[in-house]
Amino acid sequence: MEALEKVRITVKVNGKIYTHDIDPRLLLVHYIRDYLGLTGTHVGCDTSNCGACTVILNGKAVKSCTLYAFMADGGEILTVEGLEKDGKLHPIQEAFWENHALQCGFCTPGMIMTLYDFLSRNPRPTEEEVRRAIEGNLCRCTGYQNIVKAALWAAERMRGGGGDE
Amino acid sequence: MYPPRFSLIVPSTLDEALEILSKYGENAKVLAGGHSLIPLMKLRLASPKYIVYIGKLQGLSYIREEAGRIHIGALTTHATIESSDLLAKRNPLLSETASRIGDLQVRNMGTIGGSLAHADPAADYPAAMMALNAEIVAKSIRGERVIKASDFFKGPFTTALRSDELLVEVRIPALNGFFGTAYEKLVFRAMDFAIVGVAAMLEIDKTGTIVKAGVGLTGVGSTAVRAKGVEEELIGKPASIDTIVKASARASENLNPPSDIRASSEYRRAMAVVMTRRALSRALEAAKARMKGQG
Amino acid sequence: MSFIHRAREARHIGKPVKRKEDPRLVTGRGLYVDDIKLPGMLYAAFVRSPYAHAKIKGIDVSKAQKIPGVVGVFTGNDLRGKIGPIPTGWMLTGADLKVPEWPAVAYDRVRFAGEIVAVVVAQDPYVARDAVDAVEVDYEPLPAVVRSEDAIKPGAPQLHEGVPNNVAFRWRLRGGDDFDEVARKAGRVIRQRMINQRLIPSAMEPRGAVAEYNRYTGELTMWITTQNPHVHRLFLSGILGIPENKIRVIAPDVGGGFGSKIPVYPLEAIVGRMAIELGRPVKYVETRRENFMGTIHGRDHVEDVEVAVDGEGNVHGIRVKTLANMGAYLSTAAPGVPTILFGTMLSGPYKIRSVDVDVIGVFTNTTPVDAYRGAGRPEATYILERVMDLVARELKLDPAEVRRRNMIPEAPYTAVTGLVYDSGKYLEVFERALKIADYEGWRRRQEEARKEGRLIGIGISSYIEMCGIAPSRIARATGFGMGLWESAIVRIHPSGKVTVFTGTSPHGQGEDIAFAQIVAEELGISPEDVEVVHGDTASVQFGLGTYGSRTTPVGGGAIALAARRVREKARKIAAALLEAREEDVMVEGSKFYVKGVPEKFVTLQQVALAAYTADKLPPGVEPGLEATVFYDPENFTFPYGTHIAVVEVDRETGAVKILRYVAVDDAGVIVNPMLAEGQVIGGALQGIAQALYEEAVYDASGNLLTAGFNDYLIPTAKEAPKIESYFYETPSPHNPLGVKGIGETSTIASTPAVVNAVLDALAHLDIRHIDMPLLPNKIYSALREKGVV
Ligand SMILES: Cc1cc2nc3c(=O)[nH]c(=O)nc-3n(C[C@H](O)[C@H](O)[C@H](O)COP(=O)(O)OP(=O)(O)OC[C@H]3O[C@@H](n4cnc5c(N)ncnc54)[C@H](O)[C@@H]3O)c2cc1C
Ligand code: FES
Ligand code: FES
């Protein structure tokens, strides 16, 4: 068992496979942003509180600033850039646009990814449950009200309903 | 935001991991979910020379019942514990506690082993560990030992674990009879660590007498504590709100909580009583509901 | 979003049209400063002082320089001649203002924890951070002073040469009758000390900059997290000694500002200089901890308030003595915030005859304080709205009744502070708000709840805001370094499509669509055919930026005027095309026709093409179809309204829950109600956060104890209440669109609404005042003091 100064990792990100030799100390968020150029994943804090860096790792929302990139080795990652299908916005993305759930947009990718995880496990959430789900995602602009509205709207869309326009 | 350099070791078996720990000792730091260690490293408040990443070890993530106790693997995440059907039936105190940790993303990564080994004096699990009289299993190349929760937490961020030991399992009782549990966590803002957290477990018998009680407090001192006075006051008494109010008053006995920018020591002492009462009341209701359901 | 009164119906203005930037932002295709990566780019990191006050005795950079990947290490002395001091832009007049030197990089002394003492540049941000740790600074710690009250005491540590007693300025305003006289006549004076605590703006995107220098052209290009790129360019030109026209400043997507991205900081000057020195692009983005220590804070007032009131609850006069903590240096707009933007607002929407304000600006060993959302106006409103409740309490009147008795029924109105309120139905809006919130019903529910031992409280806040900042002659008279007009170019291309260039710099507010709606309305076209350009000094004429709720009233006003001017020119050209006299040409939508013959028309598109083919232009008409307008408003605009909060206090834990929150605002004509409502909701939560959660806390030696989101409690979705937003429109008579501005109203209104509600819940327990934030432990202490728990 030798101690490594560099590690080779292979990850699947938004459907594409990447292999890189990296420093063990490289944070996953920096790997995603700087090595893969996927800058939709943001950095908003240094205490793991803001959630702007949230991505889906192996099906679950995680704060990519609080993982070393090597921890994702062999895993599958979905970032906000990978949500569109056939040039169409994902229902959560559409919901954010439709319900004015973003202002500066800095928190938005993280919010969307957290909701992606949450809604996949809770297709019929209450407003209170949505608020709990995003408690690890800070937004300074919106007061959260329209984000919550968007989440409920998206949930309905994803269940096959029409959204409440 | 930029952690210091370290050398990485990724063992693929438990034995390998134990080998490494015995070799590197104090110089090596175990990394599990990373949700306590990495935040410290990002602020450069920790800079271990070697990191031993145990996240790839197989067979350390499980929740199963064995001989009246529930065994939980060290790498089991808070999210898994939160949503476990077995725990929902047999020990909902732990799943409720898990559900109150941090936020959704933190719960997806953080592990019970990491939380206990980190021993933050305001962490949530330790309250439940105390209330449940849990056992913590540590392994090293020298063998395995089972440590009682009450002997495990030694001080803020210090435990009975030795530097060559890995925490491998947590054992809690599979609850029986007319039991009820509740975890009450006081925070000023969601996702925060507890100002005060109280985990409570009660069991009542057919006559409506409290036959078992466990109460653990977190956030009120250098480690989580067991509220012995409260438990004493409960056992053998009628399962009533009066009993609970009286017993809860003893929750602040011998407490000397810290004062910090968030709350004064005095406030924490007072809240220990309030939260204990609320947790016990809810536990009692659950126990009574169970009795009704089964009786 | 609901309108309870509309000024008029229009085709595009007043419609909730979706934003243009969202598809980009929801797919992660935004471009924020940190997303910019240039070939050969280097990364800067700063060595920051851990001490709040210390002498720098020496700096040893040798170890840092040896780290592989480190390209350069610079100390304050290395950079002294190369980066000028950071100036202030508001030279407050008549206040004996002292502006001490603020070196971009400290060279002999540090005056707040987090001040930059050395700069490291490396090939990789991780290595840059390693090098920061390797720089050895020899400090001689000096005694520090943190609180404004302590800083002016004799014997306090002195921050700057030539600034005795740390007094930055003394500003006073006397409006109307003499206070003592008024007080004598009124018969009663109520006194209260109030703290308006220090806040941290906390835009989710920290600040940062990327610089690239072309040494052959001498051009410096900078991407900066800024709310005002032209102001940045102007300041940087002075600080770096580079001609203004050789600097290009770009504000790419900016992740919120709330005032914190107005000032020009050492950061951007250093990054610019590094790019020049090293001949390679350089990037620096703050970590959150650095943001909390190195980016401005807001508020931080200690107020001693006296109100003269008669037996009927009529407030005749107010006297306020304020200590305003300015931090260690004077940031860009800092001197004007606790003075002009504060003192002039101290009669609010009330018929107060005497306003008497003294403000002392004080230097302390803390992060500089500047404009944070609302800037001065929230502090004034907080005082007034607390006063109204204190008067009610003292005279045993209903707080609504006290406001009713004192409120100006409607505007125009000239306040004793000299401001001329433009328009508004103050009393009517107030009464409507009470109705919507079911004020009387809640009073009954409060009675019942009290009988059960529950603590319910109702809080009112009626505010008026001075915004649409600002008429240049007023801005200049107060010492502001620039006029405060705004510019716009409306350009119709040969195809008939339109581009608008605005000198404002929206960063989340979404005015791109609002501006498109304005142009669409004026030109009879679709908002989809209008592109809006902002935030780049290379493509946009000089402009003043986005702050002070000025973007729609002043920036939008400029755009409307430019569009009208273009339309006039188009009409001339249309007349030539239609072979008619200009005065006979009618405009409807995007069609021009001869009076009486609507079937004979030319479209704007045809006119546009003709403007560029230029062969059929009438005499004296130049080719092209565009107009440039620099619009200088003749007055401020004055949005106002009433917010009502209902809360319940947990009598055991002191926790506050907001049961209902109603906002009724008159911001004049609402261009896009979806955006306006977004401002109301988001702004309300920021104000509520001040009332209940946030405070920047320093220890006695000047360490910031709340240096991250773990300790500084910005609220999450769990704390956020549902905000019910209603609009009442009375157009501002002097604004080309009738708009007043909506960016700060809610932050101003919500803080006192919630504080009043909490204290109302505790009123019968003889608790008169608790300083913010009303965290559970503070409420608990108050309850305990009164023997309630
Ligand atoms: C934003 C945020 C909010 C949080 N809020 C809460 C909260 O409200 N309540 C709460 O209780 N916690 C909270 N946490 C902490 C969280 O629960 C952590 O996940 C947990 O404490 C550590 O688990 P981990 O697996 O991530 O451990 P790691 O960070 O990997 O390790 C933590 C420590 O334990 C050691 N260690 C880990 N596993 C073992 C093992 N098997 N044997 C021996 N040593 C080991 C490591 O060496 C390290 O010292 C929060 C964390 C974050 C980032
Ligand atoms: S950047 Fe990851 S939580 Fe803030
Ligand atoms: S939209 Fe700006 S932080 Fe959420």
XYZ file of N, CA, C and O in Angstrom, chain C residues 9 45 66 141 161 262 279 291 340 374 382 494 536 593 606 663 668 709 761:
76
model
N -53.711 51.006 -18.177
C -53.458 49.743 -18.870
C -52.515 50.007 -20.024
O -52.593 51.057 -20.664
N -3.457 35.326 -4.743
C -4.013 35.083 -3.411
C -3.424 36.146 -2.500
O -2.346 36.666 -2.773
N 10.007 30.482 -3.070
C 10.676 29.237 -3.486
C 9.697 28.118 -3.812
O 10.098 27.086 -4.341
N 1.431 43.928 17.376
C 0.019 44.220 17.602
C -0.174 45.518 18.390
O 0.601 45.817 19.295
N -3.398 59.184 11.433
C -2.774 60.481 11.657
C -3.754 61.564 11.250
O -4.408 61.448 10.204
N -20.732 47.926 -5.353
C -20.588 49.305 -5.821
C -19.151 49.784 -5.617
O -18.526 50.280 -6.543
N 2.559 40.380 -17.084
C 2.339 40.165 -18.509
C 1.503 38.939 -18.825
O 1.556 38.405 -19.934
N -14.459 37.328 1.815
C -15.574 38.200 1.479
C -16.142 38.845 2.741
O -16.437 40.040 2.773
N -26.624 61.831 4.277
C -27.607 62.268 3.280
C -28.734 61.245 3.133
O -29.916 61.595 3.101
N -30.646 49.444 0.743
C -31.420 50.424 1.505
C -30.540 51.588 1.924
O -30.901 52.736 1.754
N -36.315 52.504 10.477
C -36.339 51.716 11.711
C -36.617 52.616 12.908
O -37.462 52.324 13.756
N -31.107 48.346 -39.500
C -31.795 48.380 -40.795
C -32.939 47.375 -40.893
O -33.946 47.613 -41.557
N -20.524 46.694 -20.079
C -19.243 46.615 -20.779
C -18.873 48.023 -21.241
O -19.563 48.615 -22.076
N -49.009 56.289 -40.507
C -49.940 56.493 -41.624
C -50.351 57.961 -41.671
O -50.175 58.713 -40.711
N -39.835 49.331 -42.352
C -39.570 50.026 -43.630
C -38.854 51.347 -43.380
O -37.927 51.717 -44.095
N -47.341 42.959 2.296
C -46.617 44.136 1.807
C -47.503 44.865 0.813
O -47.932 44.272 -0.175
N -45.002 53.467 -7.903
C -45.382 54.097 -9.161
C -45.782 53.033 -10.159
O -46.253 51.942 -9.786
N -20.892 31.427 6.644
C -22.330 31.183 6.706
C -22.696 30.230 7.848
O -23.869 30.029 8.129
N -45.904 41.523 20.666
C -46.286 40.257 21.295
C -45.901 40.265 22.772
O -46.494 39.561 23.582
